[in-house]
PDB file of C-alpha atoms and ligand atoms in Angstrom:
ATOM      1  CA  UNK A   1     -24.315  12.058 -56.260  1.00  0.00           C
ATOM      2  CA  UNK A   2     -24.291   8.324 -55.658  1.00  0.00           C
ATOM      3  CA  UNK A   3     -22.227   7.198 -52.662  1.00  0.00           C
ATOM      4  CA  UNK A   4     -19.034   5.425 -53.716  1.00  0.00           C
ATOM      5  CA  UNK A   5     -18.468   2.267 -51.686  1.00  0.00           C
ATOM      6  CA  UNK A   6     -15.991  -0.592 -51.470  1.00  0.00           C
ATOM      7  CA  UNK A   7     -17.727  -3.777 -50.290  1.00  0.00           C
ATOM      8  CA  UNK A   8     -15.250  -5.956 -48.374  1.00  0.00           C
ATOM      9  CA  UNK A   9     -17.035  -9.270 -47.927  1.00  0.00           C
ATOM     10  CA  UNK A  10     -16.963 -13.043 -47.444  1.00  0.00           C
ATOM     11  CA  UNK A  11     -19.973 -14.385 -49.463  1.00  0.00           C
ATOM     12  CA  UNK A  12     -21.866 -15.763 -47.705  1.00  0.00           C
ATOM     13  CA  UNK A  13     -25.662 -15.772 -48.181  1.00  0.00           C
ATOM     14  CA  UNK A  14     -26.221 -12.326 -46.695  1.00  0.00           C
ATOM     15  CA  UNK A  15     -23.087 -10.880 -48.324  1.00  0.00           C
ATOM     16  CA  UNK A  16     -24.565 -11.909 -51.684  1.00  0.00           C
ATOM     17  CA  UNK A  17     -27.679  -9.814 -51.020  1.00  0.00           C
ATOM     18  CA  UNK A  18     -25.528  -6.891 -49.850  1.00  0.00           C
ATOM     19  CA  UNK A  19     -23.637  -7.107 -53.144  1.00  0.00           C
ATOM     20  CA  UNK A  20     -26.841  -7.161 -55.200  1.00  0.00           C
ATOM     21  CA  UNK A  21     -28.300  -4.209 -53.286  1.00  0.00           C
ATOM     22  CA  UNK A  22     -25.102  -2.171 -53.668  1.00  0.00           C
ATOM     23  CA  UNK A  23     -24.851  -2.937 -57.374  1.00  0.00           C
ATOM     24  CA  UNK A  24     -28.470  -2.285 -58.302  1.00  0.00           C
ATOM     25  CA  UNK A  25     -29.454   0.720 -56.201  1.00  0.00           C
ATOM     26  CA  UNK A  26     -28.800   4.047 -58.000  1.00  0.00           C
ATOM     27  CA  UNK A  27     -27.855   5.805 -54.732  1.00  0.00           C
ATOM     28  CA  UNK A  28     -24.779   3.556 -54.496  1.00  0.00           C
ATOM     29  CA  UNK A  29     -21.780   3.483 -56.818  1.00  0.00           C
ATOM     30  CA  UNK A  30     -20.053   0.163 -56.113  1.00  0.00           C
ATOM     31  CA  UNK A  31     -16.408   0.884 -57.034  1.00  0.00           C
ATOM     32  CA  UNK A  32     -14.804  -2.380 -55.878  1.00  0.00           C
ATOM     33  CA  UNK A  33     -15.569  -5.707 -54.250  1.00  0.00           C
ATOM     34  CA  UNK A  34     -12.850  -7.223 -52.078  1.00  0.00           C
ATOM     35  CA  UNK A  35     -12.907 -10.579 -50.330  1.00  0.00           C
ATOM     36  CA  UNK A  36     -11.578 -11.892 -47.051  1.00  0.00           C
ATOM     37  CA  UNK A  37     -11.520 -15.319 -45.391  1.00  0.00           C
ATOM     38  CA  UNK A  38     -14.347 -15.746 -42.896  1.00  0.00           C
ATOM     39  CA  UNK A  39     -17.576 -17.562 -43.679  1.00  0.00           C
ATOM     40  CA  UNK A  40     -15.433 -19.899 -45.755  1.00  0.00           C
ATOM     41  CA  UNK A  41     -11.854 -20.041 -47.065  1.00  0.00           C
ATOM     42  CA  UNK A  42     -10.632 -17.161 -49.193  1.00  0.00           C
ATOM     43  CA  UNK A  43     -10.709 -19.309 -52.336  1.00  0.00           C
ATOM     44  CA  UNK A  44     -14.345 -20.245 -51.779  1.00  0.00           C
ATOM     45  CA  UNK A  45     -15.669 -16.804 -50.825  1.00  0.00           C
ATOM     46  CA  UNK A  46     -13.823 -15.219 -53.759  1.00  0.00           C
ATOM     47  CA  UNK A  47     -15.316 -17.737 -56.171  1.00  0.00           C
ATOM     48  CA  UNK A  48     -18.721 -17.027 -54.649  1.00  0.00           C
ATOM     49  CA  UNK A  49     -18.313 -13.259 -55.126  1.00  0.00           C
ATOM     50  CA  UNK A  50     -17.449 -13.843 -58.792  1.00  0.00           C
ATOM     51  CA  UNK A  51     -20.383 -16.252 -59.229  1.00  0.00           C
ATOM     52  CA  UNK A  52     -22.810 -13.710 -57.798  1.00  0.00           C
ATOM     53  CA  UNK A  53     -21.297 -11.054 -60.073  1.00  0.00           C
ATOM     54  CA  UNK A  54     -21.782 -13.404 -63.023  1.00  0.00           C
ATOM     55  CA  UNK A  55     -25.389 -14.111 -61.978  1.00  0.00           C
ATOM     56  CA  UNK A  56     -26.340 -10.428 -61.913  1.00  0.00           C
ATOM     57  CA  UNK A  57     -24.239  -9.368 -64.928  1.00  0.00           C
ATOM     58  CA  UNK A  58     -21.847  -7.240 -62.870  1.00  0.00           C
ATOM     59  CA  UNK A  59     -18.857  -6.988 -65.199  1.00  0.00           C
ATOM     60  CA  UNK A  60     -17.746  -3.410 -64.562  1.00  0.00           C
ATOM     61  CA  UNK A  61     -16.746  -3.638 -60.881  1.00  0.00           C
ATOM     62  CA  UNK A  62     -13.243  -4.933 -60.011  1.00  0.00           C
ATOM     63  CA  UNK A  63     -13.093  -7.921 -57.656  1.00  0.00           C
ATOM     64  CA  UNK A  64      -9.900  -8.621 -55.713  1.00  0.00           C
ATOM     65  CA  UNK A  65      -9.018 -11.293 -53.167  1.00  0.00           C
ATOM     66  CA  UNK A  66      -7.496 -10.294 -49.855  1.00  0.00           C
ATOM     67  CA  UNK A  67      -6.234 -11.957 -46.694  1.00  0.00           C
ATOM     68  CA  UNK A  68      -6.611 -15.719 -46.391  1.00  0.00           C
ATOM     69  CA  UNK A  69      -6.493 -15.776 -42.593  1.00  0.00           C
ATOM     70  CA  UNK A  70      -6.928 -13.460 -39.610  1.00  0.00           C
ATOM     71  CA  UNK A  71      -4.005 -11.442 -38.218  1.00  0.00           C
ATOM     72  CA  UNK A  72      -3.482 -13.679 -35.166  1.00  0.00           C
ATOM     73  CA  UNK A  73      -6.223 -16.308 -34.988  1.00  0.00           C
ATOM     74  CA  UNK A  74      -6.318 -19.468 -37.020  1.00  0.00           C
ATOM     75  CA  UNK A  75      -9.003 -19.464 -39.726  1.00  0.00           C
ATOM     76  CA  UNK A  76     -12.401 -20.510 -38.371  1.00  0.00           C
ATOM     77  CA  UNK A  77     -15.108 -20.878 -41.051  1.00  0.00           C
ATOM     78  CA  UNK A  78     -18.899 -20.795 -40.526  1.00  0.00           C
ATOM     79  CA  UNK A  79     -19.897 -23.919 -42.451  1.00  0.00           C
ATOM     80  CA  UNK A  80     -22.644 -24.632 -39.886  1.00  0.00           C
ATOM     81  CA  UNK A  81     -24.438 -21.565 -41.279  1.00  0.00           C
ATOM     82  CA  UNK A  82     -23.215 -21.185 -44.871  1.00  0.00           C
ATOM     83  CA  UNK A  83     -22.430 -24.793 -45.841  1.00  0.00           C
ATOM     84  CA  UNK A  84     -19.356 -26.316 -47.473  1.00  0.00           C
ATOM     85  CA  UNK A  85     -19.262 -23.877 -50.405  1.00  0.00           C
ATOM     86  CA  UNK A  86     -19.918 -20.830 -48.236  1.00  0.00           C
ATOM     87  CA  UNK A  87     -23.120 -20.259 -50.190  1.00  0.00           C
ATOM     88  CA  UNK A  88     -24.951 -23.604 -50.252  1.00  0.00           C
ATOM     89  CA  UNK A  89     -28.615 -23.963 -51.195  1.00  0.00           C
ATOM     90  CA  UNK A  90     -28.737 -23.071 -54.867  1.00  0.00           C
ATOM     91  CA  UNK A  91     -26.806 -23.578 -58.085  1.00  0.00           C
ATOM     92  CA  UNK A  92     -24.819 -20.484 -59.026  1.00  0.00           C
ATOM     93  CA  UNK A  93     -23.211 -19.876 -62.422  1.00  0.00           C
ATOM     94  CA  UNK A  94     -19.521 -20.615 -62.904  1.00  0.00           C
ATOM     95  CA  UNK A  95     -17.484 -17.492 -62.087  1.00  0.00           C
ATOM     96  CA  UNK A  96     -16.874 -15.773 -65.422  1.00  0.00           C
ATOM     97  CA  UNK A  97     -16.177 -12.292 -64.070  1.00  0.00           C
ATOM     98  CA  UNK A  98     -12.367 -12.039 -63.809  1.00  0.00           C
ATOM     99  CA  UNK A  99     -10.377 -11.669 -60.616  1.00  0.00           C
ATOM    100  CA  UNK A 100      -8.097  -8.606 -60.569  1.00  0.00           C
ATOM    101  CA  UNK A 101      -4.369  -9.263 -60.426  1.00  0.00           C
ATOM    102  CA  UNK A 102      -3.965  -7.138 -57.288  1.00  0.00           C
ATOM    103  CA  UNK A 103      -4.288  -7.884 -53.577  1.00  0.00           C
ATOM    104  CA  UNK A 104      -7.491  -6.555 -52.004  1.00  0.00           C
ATOM    105  CA  UNK A 105      -5.511  -4.494 -49.483  1.00  0.00           C
ATOM    106  CA  UNK A 106      -3.679  -2.740 -52.340  1.00  0.00           C
ATOM    107  CA  UNK A 107      -6.900  -2.224 -54.310  1.00  0.00           C
ATOM    108  CA  UNK A 108      -8.537  -0.650 -51.240  1.00  0.00           C
ATOM    109  CA  UNK A 109      -5.561   1.684 -50.738  1.00  0.00           C
ATOM    110  CA  UNK A 110      -5.248   2.603 -54.435  1.00  0.00           C
ATOM    111  CA  UNK A 111      -8.969   3.270 -54.779  1.00  0.00           C
ATOM    112  CA  UNK A 112      -9.014   5.580 -51.750  1.00  0.00           C
ATOM    113  CA  UNK A 113      -5.751   7.386 -52.614  1.00  0.00           C
ATOM    114  CA  UNK A 114      -6.793   7.918 -56.252  1.00  0.00           C
ATOM    115  CA  UNK A 115     -10.247   9.283 -55.355  1.00  0.00           C
ATOM    116  CA  UNK A 116     -11.032  12.761 -54.044  1.00  0.00           C
ATOM    117  CA  UNK A 117     -10.904  13.039 -50.251  1.00  0.00           C
ATOM    118  CA  UNK A 118     -13.945  11.907 -48.273  1.00  0.00           C
ATOM    119  CA  UNK A 119     -15.663  10.260 -51.231  1.00  0.00           C
ATOM    120  CA  UNK A 120     -15.103   6.545 -50.541  1.00  0.00           C
ATOM    121  CA  UNK A 121     -17.109   4.664 -47.918  1.00  0.00           C
ATOM    122  CA  UNK A 122     -15.809   1.300 -46.712  1.00  0.00           C
ATOM    123  CA  UNK A 123     -18.474  -1.350 -46.142  1.00  0.00           C
ATOM    124  CA  UNK A 124     -16.945  -4.409 -44.474  1.00  0.00           C
ATOM    125  CA  UNK A 125     -19.340  -7.349 -44.074  1.00  0.00           C
ATOM    126  CA  UNK A 126     -16.793  -9.954 -43.017  1.00  0.00           C
ATOM    127  CA  UNK A 127     -13.785 -10.170 -40.709  1.00  0.00           C
ATOM    128  CA  UNK A 128     -11.889  -6.871 -40.607  1.00  0.00           C
ATOM    129  CA  UNK A 129      -8.484  -8.280 -41.651  1.00  0.00           C
ATOM    130  CA  UNK A 130      -8.197  -6.471 -45.017  1.00  0.00           C
ATOM    131  CA  UNK A 131      -9.374  -3.150 -43.605  1.00  0.00           C
ATOM    132  CA  UNK A 132      -6.953  -3.290 -40.656  1.00  0.00           C
ATOM    133  CA  UNK A 133      -4.085  -4.220 -43.001  1.00  0.00           C
ATOM    134  CA  UNK A 134      -4.955  -1.330 -45.326  1.00  0.00           C
ATOM    135  CA  UNK A 135      -5.063   1.160 -42.428  1.00  0.00           C
ATOM    136  CA  UNK A 136      -1.628   0.004 -41.235  1.00  0.00           C
ATOM    137  CA  UNK A 137      -0.087  -0.213 -44.722  1.00  0.00           C
ATOM    138  CA  UNK A 138      -1.228   3.291 -45.726  1.00  0.00           C
ATOM    139  CA  UNK A 139      -2.344   5.332 -42.697  1.00  0.00           C
ATOM    140  CA  UNK A 140      -3.291   8.236 -45.003  1.00  0.00           C
ATOM    141  CA  UNK A 141      -6.450   6.364 -45.981  1.00  0.00           C
ATOM    142  CA  UNK A 142      -7.909   6.935 -42.510  1.00  0.00           C
ATOM    143  CA  UNK A 143      -8.424  10.657 -43.128  1.00  0.00           C
ATOM    144  CA  UNK A 144      -9.343  10.172 -46.783  1.00  0.00           C
ATOM    145  CA  UNK A 145     -12.291   7.785 -46.452  1.00  0.00           C
ATOM    146  CA  UNK A 146     -15.710   9.271 -45.929  1.00  0.00           C
ATOM    147  CA  UNK A 147     -16.762   6.709 -43.342  1.00  0.00           C
ATOM    148  CA  UNK A 148     -16.843   3.032 -42.448  1.00  0.00           C
ATOM    149  CA  UNK A 149     -20.200   1.256 -42.109  1.00  0.00           C
ATOM    150  CA  UNK A 150     -19.630  -2.334 -41.041  1.00  0.00           C
ATOM    151  CA  UNK A 151     -21.637  -5.400 -40.124  1.00  0.00           C
ATOM    152  CA  UNK A 152     -20.295  -6.912 -36.942  1.00  0.00           C
ATOM    153  CA  UNK A 153     -20.594  -7.034 -33.188  1.00  0.00           C
ATOM    154  CA  UNK A 154     -23.555  -6.400 -30.952  1.00  0.00           C
ATOM    155  CA  UNK A 155     -24.090  -4.724 -27.588  1.00  0.00           C
ATOM    156  CA  UNK A 156     -26.698  -7.107 -26.196  1.00  0.00           C
ATOM    157  CA  UNK A 157     -26.772  -9.882 -28.775  1.00  0.00           C
ATOM    158  CA  UNK A 158     -24.037 -12.347 -29.742  1.00  0.00           C
ATOM    159  CA  UNK A 159     -23.901 -15.393 -31.997  1.00  0.00           C
ATOM    160  CA  UNK A 160     -20.497 -17.032 -31.760  1.00  0.00           C
ATOM    161  CA  UNK A 161     -19.740 -16.993 -28.061  1.00  0.00           C
ATOM    162  CA  UNK A 162     -21.722 -15.737 -25.110  1.00  0.00           C
ATOM    163  CA  UNK A 163     -20.193 -12.306 -25.786  1.00  0.00           C
ATOM    164  CA  UNK A 164     -19.052 -12.124 -29.416  1.00  0.00           C
ATOM    165  CA  UNK A 165     -20.455 -11.915 -32.935  1.00  0.00           C
ATOM    166  CA  UNK A 166     -18.820 -14.023 -35.688  1.00  0.00           C
ATOM    167  CA  UNK A 167     -17.120 -11.332 -37.852  1.00  0.00           C
ATOM    168  CA  UNK A 168     -15.442  -9.771 -34.825  1.00  0.00           C
ATOM    169  CA  UNK A 169     -14.692 -13.128 -33.168  1.00  0.00           C
ATOM    170  CA  UNK A 170     -12.872 -14.310 -36.324  1.00  0.00           C
ATOM    171  CA  UNK A 171     -10.340 -11.473 -36.147  1.00  0.00           C
ATOM    172  CA  UNK A 172     -10.584  -9.420 -32.947  1.00  0.00           C
ATOM    173  CA  UNK A 173      -7.126  -7.852 -33.386  1.00  0.00           C
ATOM    174  CA  UNK A 174      -8.139  -6.488 -36.799  1.00  0.00           C
ATOM    175  CA  UNK A 175     -11.375  -5.208 -35.294  1.00  0.00           C
ATOM    176  CA  UNK A 176      -9.402  -3.428 -32.556  1.00  0.00           C
ATOM    177  CA  UNK A 177      -7.392  -1.617 -35.258  1.00  0.00           C
ATOM    178  CA  UNK A 178     -10.453  -0.676 -37.318  1.00  0.00           C
ATOM    179  CA  UNK A 179     -12.625   0.524 -34.414  1.00  0.00           C
ATOM    180  CA  UNK A 180      -9.764   2.666 -33.061  1.00  0.00           C
ATOM    181  CA  UNK A 181      -8.445   4.046 -36.374  1.00  0.00           C
ATOM    182  CA  UNK A 182     -10.085   7.454 -35.940  1.00  0.00           C
ATOM    183  CA  UNK A 183     -12.380   7.411 -38.984  1.00  0.00           C
ATOM    184  CA  UNK A 184     -16.119   7.832 -38.634  1.00  0.00           C
ATOM    185  CA  UNK A 185     -17.389   4.307 -38.060  1.00  0.00           C
ATOM    186  CA  UNK A 186     -20.900   2.908 -37.741  1.00  0.00           C
ATOM    187  CA  UNK A 187     -21.401  -0.546 -36.278  1.00  0.00           C
ATOM    188  CA  UNK A 188     -24.389  -2.437 -37.652  1.00  0.00           C
ATOM    189  CA  UNK A 189     -24.519  -5.209 -35.089  1.00  0.00           C
ATOM    190  CA  UNK A 190     -26.721  -8.144 -34.241  1.00  0.00           C
ATOM    191  CA  UNK A 191     -29.042  -5.958 -32.152  1.00  0.00           C
ATOM    192  CA  UNK A 192     -30.201  -4.513 -35.488  1.00  0.00           C
ATOM    193  CA  UNK A 193     -29.594  -7.351 -37.938  1.00  0.00           C
ATOM    194  CA  UNK A 194     -31.459  -9.917 -35.840  1.00  0.00           C
ATOM    195  CA  UNK A 195     -34.538  -7.890 -36.815  1.00  0.00           C
ATOM    196  CA  UNK A 196     -33.807  -8.246 -40.573  1.00  0.00           C
ATOM    197  CA  UNK A 197     -35.465 -11.647 -40.782  1.00  0.00           C
ATOM    198  CA  UNK A 198     -36.286 -13.432 -44.028  1.00  0.00           C
ATOM    199  CA  UNK A 199     -39.867 -14.223 -42.965  1.00  0.00           C
ATOM    200  CA  UNK A 200     -42.333 -16.076 -45.245  1.00  0.00           C
ATOM    201  CA  UNK A 201     -43.689 -12.799 -46.711  1.00  0.00           C
ATOM    202  CA  UNK A 202     -40.116 -11.980 -47.848  1.00  0.00           C
ATOM    203  CA  UNK A 203     -39.756 -15.316 -49.632  1.00  0.00           C
ATOM    204  CA  UNK A 204     -43.198 -14.865 -51.229  1.00  0.00           C
ATOM    205  CA  UNK A 205     -42.177 -11.452 -52.569  1.00  0.00           C
ATOM    206  CA  UNK A 206     -39.008 -12.941 -54.067  1.00  0.00           C
ATOM    207  CA  UNK A 207     -41.093 -15.564 -55.780  1.00  0.00           C
ATOM    208  CA  UNK A 208     -43.421 -12.851 -57.099  1.00  0.00           C
ATOM    209  CA  UNK A 209     -40.492 -10.896 -58.560  1.00  0.00           C
ATOM    210  CA  UNK A 210     -39.763 -14.159 -60.357  1.00  0.00           C
ATOM    211  CA  UNK A 211     -36.418 -13.493 -62.012  1.00  0.00           C
ATOM    212  CA  UNK A 212     -33.480 -15.889 -62.074  1.00  0.00           C
ATOM    213  CA  UNK A 213     -31.623 -13.911 -59.351  1.00  0.00           C
ATOM    214  CA  UNK A 214     -34.732 -13.476 -57.154  1.00  0.00           C
ATOM    215  CA  UNK A 215     -35.478 -17.213 -57.257  1.00  0.00           C
ATOM    216  CA  UNK A 216     -31.821 -17.998 -56.449  1.00  0.00           C
ATOM    217  CA  UNK A 217     -32.027 -15.592 -53.506  1.00  0.00           C
ATOM    218  CA  UNK A 218     -35.211 -17.306 -52.343  1.00  0.00           C
ATOM    219  CA  UNK A 219     -33.431 -20.681 -52.504  1.00  0.00           C
ATOM    220  CA  UNK A 220     -30.466 -19.277 -50.603  1.00  0.00           C
ATOM    221  CA  UNK A 221     -32.785 -17.888 -47.912  1.00  0.00           C
ATOM    222  CA  UNK A 222     -34.577 -21.232 -47.632  1.00  0.00           C
ATOM    223  CA  UNK A 223     -31.237 -22.978 -46.994  1.00  0.00           C
ATOM    224  CA  UNK A 224     -30.235 -20.191 -44.584  1.00  0.00           C
ATOM    225  CA  UNK A 225     -33.457 -20.728 -42.650  1.00  0.00           C
ATOM    226  CA  UNK A 226     -32.736 -24.438 -42.216  1.00  0.00           C
ATOM    227  CA  UNK A 227     -29.183 -23.798 -41.017  1.00  0.00           C
ATOM    228  CA  UNK A 228     -30.239 -21.014 -38.626  1.00  0.00           C
ATOM    229  CA  UNK A 229     -32.946 -23.248 -37.198  1.00  0.00           C
ATOM    230  CA  UNK A 230     -30.515 -26.113 -36.623  1.00  0.00           C
ATOM    231  CA  UNK A 231     -27.592 -24.100 -35.270  1.00  0.00           C
ATOM    232  CA  UNK A 232     -29.196 -21.155 -33.422  1.00  0.00           C
ATOM    233  CA  UNK A 233     -32.904 -22.077 -33.160  1.00  0.00           C
ATOM    234  CA  UNK A 234     -34.092 -19.101 -35.218  1.00  0.00           C
ATOM    235  CA  UNK A 235     -37.463 -19.651 -36.922  1.00  0.00           C
ATOM    236  CA  UNK A 236     -36.409 -17.243 -39.689  1.00  0.00           C
ATOM    237  CA  UNK A 237     -32.848 -16.356 -40.656  1.00  0.00           C
ATOM    238  CA  UNK A 238     -31.400 -12.906 -39.965  1.00  0.00           C
ATOM    239  CA  UNK A 239     -30.034 -11.311 -43.147  1.00  0.00           C
ATOM    240  CA  UNK A 240     -27.251  -9.252 -41.595  1.00  0.00           C
ATOM    241  CA  UNK A 241     -24.966  -7.772 -44.233  1.00  0.00           C
ATOM    242  CA  UNK A 242     -27.296  -5.788 -46.548  1.00  0.00           C
ATOM    243  CA  UNK A 243     -28.462  -3.633 -43.611  1.00  0.00           C
ATOM    244  CA  UNK A 244     -25.161  -1.722 -43.986  1.00  0.00           C
ATOM    245  CA  UNK A 245     -25.894  -0.861 -47.624  1.00  0.00           C
ATOM    246  CA  UNK A 246     -29.571  -0.133 -46.943  1.00  0.00           C
ATOM    247  CA  UNK A 247     -28.554   2.335 -44.223  1.00  0.00           C
ATOM    248  CA  UNK A 248     -26.249   4.129 -46.676  1.00  0.00           C
ATOM    249  CA  UNK A 249     -29.053   4.328 -49.240  1.00  0.00           C
ATOM    250  CA  UNK A 250     -31.626   5.582 -46.729  1.00  0.00           C
ATOM    251  CA  UNK A 251     -30.415   6.523 -43.213  1.00  0.00           C
ATOM    252  CA  UNK A 252     -33.994   6.258 -41.926  1.00  0.00           C
ATOM    253  CA  UNK A 253     -33.669   2.457 -42.256  1.00  0.00           C
ATOM    254  CA  UNK A 254     -31.671   2.383 -39.008  1.00  0.00           C
ATOM    255  CA  UNK A 255     -31.488   4.643 -35.973  1.00  0.00           C
ATOM    256  CA  UNK A 256     -27.936   5.210 -34.686  1.00  0.00           C
ATOM    257  CA  UNK A 257     -26.522   6.423 -31.381  1.00  0.00           C
ATOM    258  CA  UNK A 258     -23.090   8.007 -30.953  1.00  0.00           C
ATOM    259  CA  UNK A 259     -21.081   5.994 -28.434  1.00  0.00           C
ATOM    260  CA  UNK A 260     -17.471   4.882 -27.864  1.00  0.00           C
ATOM    261  CA  UNK A 261     -16.906   1.260 -28.946  1.00  0.00           C
ATOM    262  CA  UNK A 262     -13.885  -0.953 -28.307  1.00  0.00           C
ATOM    263  CA  UNK A 263     -13.013  -4.589 -28.797  1.00  0.00           C
ATOM    264  CA  UNK A 264     -12.221  -6.983 -25.965  1.00  0.00           C
ATOM    265  CA  UNK A 265      -9.054  -8.951 -26.757  1.00  0.00           C
ATOM    266  CA  UNK A 266      -8.048 -10.530 -23.483  1.00  0.00           C
ATOM    267  CA  UNK A 267     -11.243 -11.589 -21.741  1.00  0.00           C
ATOM    268  CA  UNK A 268     -11.206 -15.263 -20.846  1.00  0.00           C
ATOM    269  CA  UNK A 269     -14.908 -15.484 -21.731  1.00  0.00           C
ATOM    270  CA  UNK A 270     -15.405 -12.308 -23.736  1.00  0.00           C
ATOM    271  CA  UNK A 271     -12.696 -12.182 -26.445  1.00  0.00           C
ATOM    272  CA  UNK A 272     -14.158 -10.433 -29.505  1.00  0.00           C
ATOM    273  CA  UNK A 273     -16.877  -8.623 -27.584  1.00  0.00           C
ATOM    274  CA  UNK A 274     -17.817  -5.160 -28.881  1.00  0.00           C
ATOM    275  CA  UNK A 275     -17.964  -3.061 -25.727  1.00  0.00           C
ATOM    276  CA  UNK A 276     -20.316  -0.113 -26.343  1.00  0.00           C
ATOM    277  CA  UNK A 277     -20.098   2.696 -23.806  1.00  0.00           C
ATOM    278  CA  UNK A 278     -23.593   4.195 -24.097  1.00  0.00           C
ATOM    279  CA  UNK A 279     -23.059   6.219 -20.922  1.00  0.00           C
ATOM    280  CA  UNK A 280     -19.810   7.746 -22.230  1.00  0.00           C
ATOM    281  CA  UNK A 281     -17.969   6.628 -19.113  1.00  0.00           C
ATOM    282  CA  UNK A 282     -14.558   6.098 -20.759  1.00  0.00           C
ATOM    283  CA  UNK A 283     -14.726   9.022 -23.195  1.00  0.00           C
ATOM    284  CA  UNK A 284     -16.947  12.058 -23.574  1.00  0.00           C
ATOM    285  CA  UNK A 285     -16.509  12.226 -27.343  1.00  0.00           C
ATOM    286  CA  UNK A 286     -15.953   9.691 -30.121  1.00  0.00           C
ATOM    287  CA  UNK A 287     -16.356   9.113 -33.855  1.00  0.00           C
ATOM    288  CA  UNK A 288     -18.153   5.785 -33.504  1.00  0.00           C
ATOM    289  CA  UNK A 289     -21.872   5.135 -33.895  1.00  0.00           C
ATOM    290  CA  UNK A 290     -23.969   2.083 -33.201  1.00  0.00           C
ATOM    291  CA  UNK A 291     -27.198   0.982 -34.862  1.00  0.00           C
ATOM    292  CA  UNK A 292     -30.043   0.477 -32.395  1.00  0.00           C
ATOM    293  CA  UNK A 293     -33.216  -0.092 -34.416  1.00  0.00           C
ATOM    294  CA  UNK A 294     -34.351  -1.226 -37.856  1.00  0.00           C
ATOM    295  CA  UNK A 295     -37.266  -0.259 -40.095  1.00  0.00           C
ATOM    296  CA  UNK A 296     -37.772  -3.775 -41.397  1.00  0.00           C
ATOM    297  CA  UNK A 297     -40.253  -2.849 -44.145  1.00  0.00           C
ATOM    298  CA  UNK A 298     -38.037  -0.101 -45.574  1.00  0.00           C
ATOM    299  CA  UNK A 299     -35.101  -2.509 -45.501  1.00  0.00           C
ATOM    300  CA  UNK A 300     -36.834  -5.280 -47.413  1.00  0.00           C
ATOM    301  CA  UNK A 301     -38.443  -2.811 -49.858  1.00  0.00           C
ATOM    302  CA  UNK A 302     -34.922  -1.711 -50.870  1.00  0.00           C
ATOM    303  CA  UNK A 303     -33.897  -5.344 -51.385  1.00  0.00           C
ATOM    304  CA  UNK A 304     -37.019  -6.058 -53.500  1.00  0.00           C
ATOM    305  CA  UNK A 305     -36.408  -2.928 -55.542  1.00  0.00           C
ATOM    306  CA  UNK A 306     -32.799  -4.016 -56.192  1.00  0.00           C
ATOM    307  CA  UNK A 307     -33.902  -7.488 -57.287  1.00  0.00           C
ATOM    308  CA  UNK A 308     -36.465  -5.957 -59.671  1.00  0.00           C
ATOM    309  CA  UNK A 309     -33.794  -3.647 -61.144  1.00  0.00           C
ATOM    310  CA  UNK A 310     -31.346  -6.546 -61.618  1.00  0.00           C
ATOM    311  CA  UNK A 311     -34.102  -8.293 -63.586  1.00  0.00           C
TER     312      UNK A 311
HETATM  313 CA1   CA B   1     -20.468 -11.599 -44.258  1.00  0.00          CA
END
């Protein structure tokens, strides 16, 4: 049985690859795509999601737009990484796939409540605003979802402040809600995703696959490399978001450790930090897991396979 997932995203170069992987891999049944403000404004990331869907011929998966700003923070986009459109570096088709006439938070709730218990996995790859809103609006979803596998945070690595990763930094209050909801949650943080680098061999493989989507992805990764070099001095860009989906397809892609995780809200220097208690000092038990290692080859092989299937 394919795993049913809702991808809650803010495309976003790496979100786009997560979407392609989720759509094309037969182990995953992508039941909805929802968008949230983050990498760019809600309008832009939603258009980008629909353009990617158009590019890969994804017409059978509902797309709904969600929250246009974080719960408390002002909106804070990542144009230094993703450009003015949120997905600069290539020409994408005009969005022809329709937008559902329902708010993302309601689509998330409806999808979970109308599916058998423990069959829907939430895969957030942006700020956690929609997911926190859904958990507060309909608390019954917490026990009904199978699990949450999210991209965000880091226990040693950070990328937006000395202590925080971007997705969590954008909406720390939402992250606090989601990490403490009580559902099984796996954090795929920077400690893992900084190993998912689009190195030259990756770009060569995309060129070899030589389809319209694979060449677009190569162009996106080339732009991503330039921006990551300029803003964070990475030689090759980390492709964060699809690690979540790859882990759901094949758990051997990433090793996880069970550990309590909470979000710092009040630290003068550490707001948005994901505090991972590896020594179980604050709690002996928990339902949270953290990714600690990545099988880079297995990860990229899944991405290549998806691009070949999309054709
Ligand atoms: Ca993202």
